[in-house]
Coordinates of C-alpha atoms in Angstrom, one line a residue:
M1 CA 18.1 -81.0 135.8
I2 CA 15.0 -78.9 136.6
I3 CA 14.9 -75.9 138.9
R4 CA 11.4 -75.4 140.4
K5 CA 9.5 -74.1 143.4
L6 CA 9.6 -76.4 146.5
T7 CA 6.3 -77.9 147.5
L8 CA 5.0 -79.5 150.7
L9 CA 5.7 -82.9 149.2
D10 CA 9.4 -82.1 149.1
Y11 CA 9.7 -81.8 152.9
E12 CA 11.7 -85.0 153.5
A13 CA 14.2 -84.3 150.7
A14 CA 14.6 -80.6 151.8
D15 CA 14.9 -81.7 155.4
R16 CA 17.7 -84.1 154.6
L17 CA 19.6 -81.5 152.7
M18 CA 19.1 -78.8 155.3
Q19 CA 20.1 -81.3 158.0
H20 CA 23.5 -81.8 156.4
L21 CA 24.0 -78.0 156.2
H22 CA 22.9 -77.6 159.8
D23 CA 25.1 -80.4 161.0
M24 CA 28.1 -78.8 159.4
H25 CA 27.3 -75.5 161.3
V26 CA 26.9 -77.4 164.6
E27 CA 30.2 -79.2 164.1
A28 CA 32.1 -76.0 163.3
R29 CA 30.3 -73.7 165.8
P30 CA 28.8 -75.6 168.6
D31 CA 28.9 -72.4 170.6
L32 CA 26.3 -71.0 168.3
Y33 CA 24.4 -73.9 166.8
V34 CA 22.4 -76.6 168.6
A35 CA 21.9 -80.1 167.2
K36 CA 18.4 -80.5 166.0
E37 CA 16.5 -83.4 164.6
H38 CA 14.9 -81.1 161.9
P39 CA 16.4 -77.7 161.0
Y40 CA 12.9 -76.6 160.0
S41 CA 9.8 -78.2 161.5
L42 CA 7.1 -79.3 159.1
E43 CA 5.1 -76.2 160.1
E44 CA 8.1 -73.8 159.5
Y45 CA 8.8 -75.5 156.2
E46 CA 5.2 -75.1 155.2
E47 CA 5.3 -71.4 156.0
K48 CA 8.4 -71.0 153.9
V49 CA 7.1 -72.7 150.8
T50 CA 3.7 -71.0 150.9
S51 CA 4.9 -67.5 151.8
E52 CA 4.8 -64.7 149.2
E53 CA 7.9 -63.2 150.9
I54 CA 10.1 -66.3 150.5
I55 CA 11.5 -67.8 147.3
S56 CA 11.9 -71.5 147.9
L57 CA 13.5 -73.5 145.1
A58 CA 14.4 -77.1 144.4
A59 CA 16.9 -78.6 142.0
E60 CA 15.6 -81.9 140.8
E61 CA 17.6 -84.5 138.9
D62 CA 16.0 -87.8 137.8
G63 CA 13.0 -87.2 140.0
E64 CA 15.1 -86.6 143.1
V65 CA 15.5 -83.2 144.9
V66 CA 19.3 -82.7 145.1
G67 CA 19.5 -79.0 146.0
V68 CA 17.4 -76.4 147.8
C69 CA 17.5 -72.6 148.1
F70 CA 15.6 -70.2 150.4
V71 CA 15.6 -66.5 149.8
E72 CA 13.7 -64.0 152.0
L73 CA 12.4 -60.8 150.3
R74 CA 12.8 -57.8 152.6
E75 CA 11.7 -54.1 152.4
R76 CA 14.8 -52.6 153.8
S77 CA 18.5 -53.0 153.9
L78 CA 19.8 -52.1 157.4
M79 CA 18.6 -48.5 157.7
V80 CA 17.9 -47.7 154.0
E81 CA 14.5 -48.3 152.5
I82 CA 15.5 -50.5 149.6
P83 CA 14.0 -53.9 148.8
I84 CA 16.5 -56.7 149.0
A85 CA 16.7 -60.4 148.8
M86 CA 18.4 -62.3 151.6
M87 CA 19.6 -65.8 150.7
N88 CA 19.2 -67.8 153.9
A89 CA 20.2 -71.2 152.5
L90 CA 21.7 -72.8 149.4
C91 CA 22.5 -76.5 149.7
V92 CA 23.3 -79.2 147.2
D93 CA 23.7 -82.9 148.0
E94 CA 27.4 -83.8 148.3
M95 CA 27.0 -86.6 145.6
H96 CA 25.7 -84.0 143.2
Q97 CA 28.1 -81.1 143.8
R98 CA 30.4 -79.7 141.1
K99 CA 27.7 -80.2 138.4
G100 CA 26.5 -76.5 138.2
I101 CA 23.4 -77.2 140.4
A102 CA 24.3 -74.5 143.0
T103 CA 24.9 -72.0 140.2
K104 CA 21.6 -72.7 138.5
L105 CA 19.8 -72.4 141.9
F106 CA 21.6 -69.1 142.5
E107 CA 20.8 -67.8 139.0
E108 CA 17.1 -68.6 139.4
A109 CA 17.0 -67.1 142.9
T110 CA 18.6 -64.0 141.4
R111 CA 16.1 -63.8 138.6
L112 CA 13.1 -64.3 140.8
S113 CA 14.5 -61.7 143.3
K114 CA 14.8 -59.1 140.6
E115 CA 11.4 -59.9 139.3
A116 CA 10.0 -59.3 142.9
G117 CA 11.7 -55.9 142.9
A118 CA 14.8 -56.6 145.0
K119 CA 17.7 -54.2 144.2
R120 CA 20.4 -56.5 145.8
L121 CA 20.9 -60.1 146.8
D122 CA 22.7 -60.6 150.2
L123 CA 23.8 -63.7 152.0
M124 CA 26.0 -64.5 154.9
V125 CA 28.7 -67.2 154.8
W126 CA 30.7 -68.4 157.8
G127 CA 34.4 -68.0 157.7
F128 CA 34.9 -71.7 158.3
N129 CA 33.0 -72.6 155.1
E130 CA 35.8 -72.1 152.7
K131 CA 34.1 -74.2 149.9
A132 CA 31.0 -72.0 150.0
R133 CA 33.1 -68.8 150.2
A134 CA 35.0 -69.8 147.1
F135 CA 31.8 -70.7 145.3
Y136 CA 30.2 -67.3 146.0
E137 CA 33.3 -65.4 145.0
K138 CA 33.5 -67.4 141.8
I139 CA 30.0 -66.4 140.8
G140 CA 30.6 -62.7 141.5
M141 CA 29.6 -62.1 145.1
K142 CA 31.6 -59.4 146.8
E143 CA 32.3 -59.1 150.5
Q144 CA 30.0 -56.5 152.1
R145 CA 31.1 -56.5 155.7
R146 CA 32.8 -58.6 158.4
I147 CA 31.6 -59.6 161.8
M148 CA 34.5 -60.1 164.2
E149 CA 34.5 -61.8 167.5
R150 CA 36.7 -62.5 170.5
K151 CA 35.9 -65.4 172.8
L152 CA 36.1 -64.5 176.5

């Protein structure tokens, strides 16, 4: 397996993976997520993979992109001037899960975030996504805060 930077040529594979992730969110929270044909348009994807402020990674196995990760580099954390990395997406094809791919993507994203000067890596995971929550806890992520809601 190879972890590398995403390129424009990876759009179809990245779109397929991100579509699965997006569909899972739409199914669990249709009150917040709208079904879309493409989670990122080609133009949005191009901005992400060419931006100096976004780490965009692919996990490639046997010439196929089987995982993606997007991390945004930010200059501040809430009100404190401290550079952070915000992981916006980490997704591995279901047929390739439980092979260490997500861990390798996470480790590379962490390494590149540190290299870019980030002092912390943050991410948000939905309460319904128990599989992802278990993964993040297993690799050492700690809960930072909770967002609570009451439907009216």
